[in-house]
PDB file of C-alpha atoms and ligand atoms in Angstrom:
ATOM      1  CA  MET A   1     -12.395  13.918  11.962  1.00 89.00           C
ATOM      2  CA  LYS A   2     -12.569  11.234   9.261  1.00 95.00           C
ATOM      3  CA  THR A   3      -9.681   8.786   9.286  1.00 98.00           C
ATOM      4  CA  VAL A   4      -8.987   6.222   6.557  1.00 98.00           C
ATOM      5  CA  VAL A   5      -6.466   3.370   6.541  1.00 98.00           C
ATOM      6  CA  TYR A   6      -4.527   2.231   3.449  1.00 98.00           C
ATOM      7  CA  PRO A   7      -3.166  -1.285   4.089  1.00 98.00           C
ATOM      8  CA  GLY A   8      -0.740  -3.316   2.011  1.00 97.00           C
ATOM      9  CA  SER A   9       2.566  -5.139   1.811  1.00 96.00           C
ATOM     10  CA  PHE A  10       4.389  -2.299   0.026  1.00 98.00           C
ATOM     11  CA  ASP A  11       7.326  -4.614  -0.810  1.00 97.00           C
ATOM     12  CA  PRO A  12       8.449  -2.062  -2.047  1.00 98.00           C
ATOM     13  CA  VAL A  13       6.156   0.974  -2.306  1.00 98.00           C
ATOM     14  CA  THR A  14       5.668   2.014  -5.958  1.00 98.00           C
ATOM     15  CA  LYS A  15       4.407   5.058  -7.852  1.00 98.00           C
ATOM     16  CA  GLY A  16       1.060   3.235  -8.097  1.00 97.00           C
ATOM     17  CA  HIS A  17       0.793   3.135  -4.301  1.00 97.00           C
ATOM     18  CA  LEU A  18       1.883   6.782  -4.039  1.00 98.00           C
ATOM     19  CA  ASP A  19      -0.822   7.795  -6.486  1.00 97.00           C
ATOM     20  CA  ILE A  20      -3.468   6.142  -4.277  1.00 97.00           C
ATOM     21  CA  ILE A  21      -1.945   7.815  -1.184  1.00 98.00           C
ATOM     22  CA  GLU A  22      -2.003  11.288  -2.793  1.00 97.00           C
ATOM     23  CA  ARG A  23      -5.556  11.000  -4.033  1.00 97.00           C
ATOM     24  CA  THR A  24      -6.914   9.507  -0.784  1.00 98.00           C
ATOM     25  CA  ALA A  25      -5.183  12.130   1.389  1.00 98.00           C
ATOM     26  CA  GLN A  26      -7.180  14.802  -0.437  1.00 97.00           C
ATOM     27  CA  LEU A  27     -10.484  13.146   0.448  1.00 96.00           C
ATOM     28  CA  PHE A  28     -10.014  12.489   4.177  1.00 97.00           C
ATOM     29  CA  ASP A  29      -8.847  14.459   7.236  1.00 97.00           C
ATOM     30  CA  LYS A  30      -6.304  11.803   8.085  1.00 98.00           C
ATOM     31  CA  LEU A  31      -4.754   8.861   6.221  1.00 98.00           C
ATOM     32  CA  ILE A  32      -2.760   6.094   7.893  1.00 98.00           C
ATOM     33  CA  VAL A  33      -0.688   3.932   5.534  1.00 98.00           C
ATOM     34  CA  VAL A  34      -0.129   0.632   7.318  1.00 98.00           C
ATOM     35  CA  VAL A  35       2.372  -2.032   6.354  1.00 98.00           C
ATOM     36  CA  LEU A  36       0.626  -5.283   7.215  1.00 97.00           C
ATOM     37  CA  ILE A  37       2.917  -8.038   8.368  1.00 95.00           C
ATOM     38  CA  ASN A  38       1.773 -11.238   6.713  1.00 86.00           C
ATOM     39  CA  PRO A  39       3.880 -14.274   7.662  1.00 83.00           C
ATOM     40  CA  ALA A  40       2.417 -16.169   4.691  1.00 85.00           C
ATOM     41  CA  LYS A  41       3.948 -13.638   2.261  1.00 82.00           C
ATOM     42  CA  LYS A  42       7.749 -13.766   2.264  1.00 88.00           C
ATOM     43  CA  ALA A  43       8.865 -10.149   1.873  1.00 93.00           C
ATOM     44  CA  ILE A  44      12.191  -8.973   0.437  1.00 95.00           C
ATOM     45  CA  PHE A  45      12.278  -5.720   2.414  1.00 96.00           C
ATOM     46  CA  SER A  46      12.058  -5.682   6.213  1.00 95.00           C
ATOM     47  CA  VAL A  47       9.028  -4.024   7.798  1.00 96.00           C
ATOM     48  CA  GLU A  48      11.284  -1.206   9.046  1.00 97.00           C
ATOM     49  CA  GLU A  49      12.604  -0.572   5.534  1.00 97.00           C
ATOM     50  CA  ARG A  50       9.123  -0.538   4.020  1.00 98.00           C
ATOM     51  CA  VAL A  51       7.851   1.901   6.680  1.00 98.00           C
ATOM     52  CA  GLU A  52      10.925   4.108   6.228  1.00 98.00           C
ATOM     53  CA  TYR A  53      10.507   4.294   2.424  1.00 98.00           C
ATOM     54  CA  ILE A  54       6.828   5.263   2.762  1.00 98.00           C
ATOM     55  CA  ARG A  55       7.735   7.900   5.379  1.00 98.00           C
ATOM     56  CA  ARG A  56      10.302   9.402   3.037  1.00 98.00           C
ATOM     57  CA  ILE A  57       7.914   9.753   0.109  1.00 98.00           C
ATOM     58  CA  THR A  58       5.025  11.094   2.211  1.00 98.00           C
ATOM     59  CA  GLY A  59       7.025  13.555   4.318  1.00 96.00           C
ATOM     60  CA  ASP A  60       5.337  16.547   2.660  1.00 95.00           C
ATOM     61  CA  PHE A  61       1.784  15.360   3.351  1.00 97.00           C
ATOM     62  CA  VAL A  62       0.622  16.844   6.656  1.00 97.00           C
ATOM     63  CA  ASN A  63      -2.314  14.447   7.104  1.00 98.00           C
ATOM     64  CA  VAL A  64      -0.510  11.169   6.268  1.00 98.00           C
ATOM     65  CA  SER A  65       1.160   8.916   8.830  1.00 98.00           C
ATOM     66  CA  VAL A  66       2.822   5.515   8.432  1.00 98.00           C
ATOM     67  CA  ASP A  67       2.596   2.505  10.706  1.00 98.00           C
ATOM     68  CA  CYS A  68       2.934  -1.281  10.729  1.00 98.00           C
ATOM     69  CA  TYR A  69       0.724  -3.993  12.185  1.00 98.00           C
ATOM     70  CA  ASP A  70       0.809  -7.745  12.528  1.00 96.00           C
ATOM     71  CA  GLY A  71      -2.781  -8.580  13.403  1.00 95.00           C
ATOM     72  CA  LEU A  72      -6.219  -8.432  11.836  1.00 96.00           C
ATOM     73  CA  LEU A  73      -6.868  -5.329   9.764  1.00 97.00           C
ATOM     74  CA  VAL A  74     -10.276  -4.709  11.360  1.00 97.00           C
ATOM     75  CA  ASP A  75      -8.708  -4.676  14.844  1.00 98.00           C
ATOM     76  CA  TYR A  76      -6.187  -2.096  13.697  1.00 98.00           C
ATOM     77  CA  VAL A  77      -8.887   0.068  12.116  1.00 98.00           C
ATOM     78  CA  LYS A  78     -10.975  -0.105  15.312  1.00 97.00           C
ATOM     79  CA  SER A  79      -8.004   0.825  17.497  1.00 97.00           C
ATOM     80  CA  LYS A  80      -7.373   3.937  15.380  1.00 97.00           C
ATOM     81  CA  GLY A  81     -11.024   5.047  15.322  1.00 97.00           C
ATOM     82  CA  ALA A  82     -10.962   4.961  11.507  1.00 97.00           C
ATOM     83  CA  SER A  83     -14.166   4.640   9.504  1.00 94.00           C
ATOM     84  CA  ALA A  84     -12.847   3.134   6.280  1.00 98.00           C
ATOM     85  CA  VAL A  85     -10.050   1.344   4.469  1.00 98.00           C
ATOM     86  CA  VAL A  86      -9.038   2.204   0.933  1.00 98.00           C
ATOM     87  CA  LYS A  87      -7.834  -0.311  -1.652  1.00 97.00           C
ATOM     88  CA  GLY A  88      -6.415   0.331  -5.084  1.00 95.00           C
ATOM     89  CA  LEU A  89      -7.942  -1.552  -8.003  1.00 93.00           C
ATOM     90  CA  ARG A  90      -5.890  -2.244 -11.101  1.00 91.00           C
ATOM     91  CA  ALA A  91      -7.796  -4.874 -13.024  1.00 80.00           C
ATOM     92  CA  MET A  92     -10.621  -7.341 -12.723  1.00 76.00           C
ATOM     93  CA  SER A  93      -8.094  -9.779 -11.308  1.00 76.00           C
ATOM     94  CA  ASP A  94      -7.694  -7.538  -8.216  1.00 83.00           C
ATOM     95  CA  PHE A  95     -11.435  -7.262  -7.841  1.00 88.00           C
ATOM     96  CA  GLU A  96     -12.415 -10.813  -6.972  1.00 90.00           C
ATOM     97  CA  ASN A  97     -10.023 -11.171  -4.089  1.00 91.00           C
ATOM     98  CA  GLU A  98     -10.582  -7.623  -2.808  1.00 93.00           C
ATOM     99  CA  PHE A  99     -14.355  -8.017  -2.973  1.00 94.00           C
ATOM    100  CA  GLN A 100     -14.198 -11.219  -0.944  1.00 95.00           C
ATOM    101  CA  MET A 101     -11.958  -9.530   1.613  1.00 95.00           C
ATOM    102  CA  ALA A 102     -14.238  -6.479   1.819  1.00 97.00           C
ATOM    103  CA  LEU A 103     -17.282  -8.673   2.514  1.00 97.00           C
ATOM    104  CA  THR A 104     -15.399 -10.650   5.159  1.00 97.00           C
ATOM    105  CA  ASN A 105     -14.262  -7.443   6.852  1.00 97.00           C
ATOM    106  CA  LYS A 106     -17.802  -6.051   6.754  1.00 97.00           C
ATOM    107  CA  HIS A 107     -18.936  -9.175   8.544  1.00 97.00           C
ATOM    108  CA  LEU A 108     -16.201  -8.818  11.173  1.00 97.00           C
ATOM    109  CA  TYR A 109     -16.696  -5.071  11.675  1.00 97.00           C
ATOM    110  CA  PRO A 110     -19.947  -3.692  10.188  1.00 97.00           C
ATOM    111  CA  ASP A 111     -19.031  -0.059  10.993  1.00 96.00           C
ATOM    112  CA  MET A 112     -16.055  -0.131   8.640  1.00 97.00           C
ATOM    113  CA  GLU A 113     -16.388   0.609   4.927  1.00 97.00           C
ATOM    114  CA  THR A 114     -14.011  -0.597   2.209  1.00 98.00           C
ATOM    115  CA  LEU A 115     -13.506   1.974  -0.543  1.00 97.00           C
ATOM    116  CA  PHE A 116     -11.992   1.118  -3.919  1.00 96.00           C
ATOM    117  CA  LEU A 117     -10.039   3.693  -5.823  1.00 96.00           C
ATOM    118  CA  ASN A 118      -9.301   2.830  -9.425  1.00 94.00           C
ATOM    119  CA  THR A 119      -5.672   3.041 -10.452  1.00 92.00           C
ATOM    120  CA  SER A 120      -4.539   5.885 -12.663  1.00 92.00           C
ATOM    121  CA  SER A 121      -4.163   4.440 -16.155  1.00 92.00           C
ATOM    122  CA  GLU A 122      -0.372   4.842 -16.260  1.00 94.00           C
ATOM    123  CA  TYR A 123      -0.033   2.532 -13.230  1.00 94.00           C
ATOM    124  CA  MET A 124      -2.479  -0.106 -14.372  1.00 93.00           C
ATOM    125  CA  PHE A 125       0.281  -2.683 -14.950  1.00 93.00           C
ATOM    126  CA  LEU A 126       2.428  -1.763 -11.954  1.00 95.00           C
ATOM    127  CA  SER A 127       2.896  -4.018  -8.933  1.00 95.00           C
ATOM    128  CA  SER A 128       5.608  -4.540  -6.329  1.00 96.00           C
ATOM    129  CA  SER A 129       6.132  -8.076  -7.595  1.00 94.00           C
ATOM    130  CA  MET A 130       6.715  -6.788 -11.142  1.00 96.00           C
ATOM    131  CA  VAL A 131       9.345  -4.381  -9.767  1.00 97.00           C
ATOM    132  CA  ARG A 132      11.079  -7.169  -7.818  1.00 96.00           C
ATOM    133  CA  GLN A 133      11.067  -9.428 -10.868  1.00 95.00           C
ATOM    134  CA  LEU A 134      12.413  -6.698 -13.127  1.00 95.00           C
ATOM    135  CA  ALA A 135      15.232  -5.975 -10.669  1.00 94.00           C
ATOM    136  CA  SER A 136      16.124  -9.657 -10.466  1.00 92.00           C
ATOM    137  CA  PHE A 137      16.883  -9.577 -14.209  1.00 93.00           C
ATOM    138  CA  GLY A 138      18.930  -6.400 -13.892  1.00 91.00           C
ATOM    139  CA  GLY A 139      16.212  -4.130 -15.364  1.00 95.00           C
ATOM    140  CA  ASP A 140      15.848  -0.429 -14.578  1.00 96.00           C
ATOM    141  CA  ILE A 141      13.167   0.008 -11.936  1.00 96.00           C
ATOM    142  CA  SER A 142      13.518   3.787 -11.588  1.00 96.00           C
ATOM    143  CA  PRO A 143      10.457   4.668 -13.742  1.00 96.00           C
ATOM    144  CA  PHE A 144       8.236   2.776 -11.307  1.00 97.00           C
ATOM    145  CA  ILE A 145       9.537   3.860  -7.905  1.00 98.00           C
ATOM    146  CA  PRO A 146       9.145   7.345  -6.358  1.00 98.00           C
ATOM    147  CA  GLU A 147      12.218   9.438  -7.126  1.00 97.00           C
ATOM    148  CA  GLU A 148      13.284  10.070  -3.505  1.00 97.00           C
ATOM    149  CA  ILE A 149      13.816   6.347  -2.850  1.00 97.00           C
ATOM    150  CA  ALA A 150      14.465   4.884  -6.327  1.00 97.00           C
ATOM    151  CA  GLU A 151      18.247   4.619  -5.949  1.00 96.00           C
ATOM    152  CA  ASP A 152      18.095   3.059  -2.480  1.00 96.00           C
ATOM    153  CA  VAL A 153      15.452   0.552  -3.541  1.00 96.00           C
ATOM    154  CA  ALA A 154      17.450  -0.417  -6.649  1.00 95.00           C
ATOM    155  CA  THR A 155      20.668  -0.879  -4.642  1.00 94.00           C
ATOM    156  CA  ARG A 156      18.866  -2.921  -2.034  1.00 93.00           C
ATOM    157  CA  LEU A 157      17.168  -5.129  -4.645  1.00 94.00           C
ATOM    158  CA  ALA A 158      20.455  -5.679  -6.466  1.00 90.00           C
ATOM    159  CA  LYS A 159      21.913  -7.036  -3.206  1.00 85.00           C
ATOM    160  CA  ALA A 160      18.903  -9.280  -2.673  1.00 84.00           C
ATOM    161  CA  THR A 161      19.212 -11.037  -6.009  1.00 65.00           C
TER     162      THR A 161
HETATM  163  P1  ADP B 201       1.153  -5.305  -4.743  1.00 72.07           P
HETATM  164  O1  ADP B 201       2.269  -6.241  -4.420  1.00 72.07           O
HETATM  165  O2  ADP B 201       0.151  -5.927  -5.665  1.00 72.07           O
HETATM  166  O3  ADP B 201       1.605  -3.963  -5.193  1.00 72.07           O
HETATM  167  P2  ADP B 201       0.255  -4.447  -2.043  1.00 72.07           P
HETATM  168  O4  ADP B 201      -0.254  -5.347  -0.969  1.00 72.07           O
HETATM  169  O5  ADP B 201       1.515  -3.744  -1.733  1.00 72.07           O
HETATM  170  O6  ADP B 201       0.306  -5.250  -3.399  1.00 72.07           O
HETATM  171  O7  ADP B 201      -0.869  -3.363  -2.426  1.00 72.07           O
HETATM  172  C1  ADP B 201      -1.518  -2.583  -1.475  1.00 72.07           C
HETATM  173  C2  ADP B 201      -2.724  -1.932  -2.104  1.00 72.07           C
HETATM  174  O8  ADP B 201      -2.305  -1.087  -3.164  1.00 72.07           O
HETATM  175  C3  ADP B 201      -3.736  -2.897  -2.719  1.00 72.07           C
HETATM  176  O9  ADP B 201      -5.027  -2.371  -2.500  1.00 72.07           O
HETATM  177  C4  ADP B 201      -3.382  -2.865  -4.201  1.00 72.07           C
HETATM  178  O10 ADP B 201      -4.484  -3.187  -5.004  1.00 72.07           O
HETATM  179  C5  ADP B 201      -2.976  -1.407  -4.365  1.00 72.07           C
HETATM  180  N1  ADP B 201      -2.075  -1.188  -5.490  1.00 72.07           N
HETATM  181  C6  ADP B 201      -0.892  -1.787  -5.740  1.00 72.07           C
HETATM  182  N2  ADP B 201      -0.353  -1.348  -6.897  1.00 72.07           N
HETATM  183  C7  ADP B 201      -1.227  -0.438  -7.409  1.00 72.07           C
HETATM  184  C8  ADP B 201      -1.277   0.354  -8.603  1.00 72.07           C
HETATM  185  N3  ADP B 201      -0.317   0.267  -9.523  1.00 72.07           N
HETATM  186  N4  ADP B 201      -2.331   1.169  -8.785  1.00 72.07           N
HETATM  187  C9  ADP B 201      -3.329   1.215  -7.871  1.00 72.07           C
HETATM  188  N5  ADP B 201      -3.358   0.480  -6.738  1.00 72.07           N
HETATM  189  C10 ADP B 201      -2.326  -0.329  -6.498  1.00 72.07           C
END
């Protein structure tokens, strides 16, 4: 049984994240999407909200589960018996940081692989921070957020700004 972990902030989860989830779920027996709690990154959505949104959009995938964690990624991966983490790559700007992180994680836990999945071209420009910024100026975020949660995310962001 091959398990892979997809970590991130998901503040909030976007269609770009969902695309990575869908494509990764087809390659592995089991995929765990984990909301990493990073005190250095001030999130708009609570961890519970972020987990709940991801659960709602992945309800139809039998091999996907959602979790949260507030420690080191490699410790989480070990505890789940997973063999790899997957990261989405949008542009060269993602690469430098992700590459550094992948090498650090390899050092910490040599049995774990980091896999990079390129973004689908239509989501190349999409990030959670872009969605938050757009909402703060009253823009329509619905093209960028999975349909099942778009209204709730928009309402919630409108309250936050
Ligand atoms: P962001 O705020 O940049 O969306 P996250 O921490 O939520 O960041 O991202 C989690 C993972 O998803 C990272 O590996 C990131 O590169 C990837 N990701 C985010 N947006 C996209 C996208 N539009 N296409 C592909 N991968 C993405």
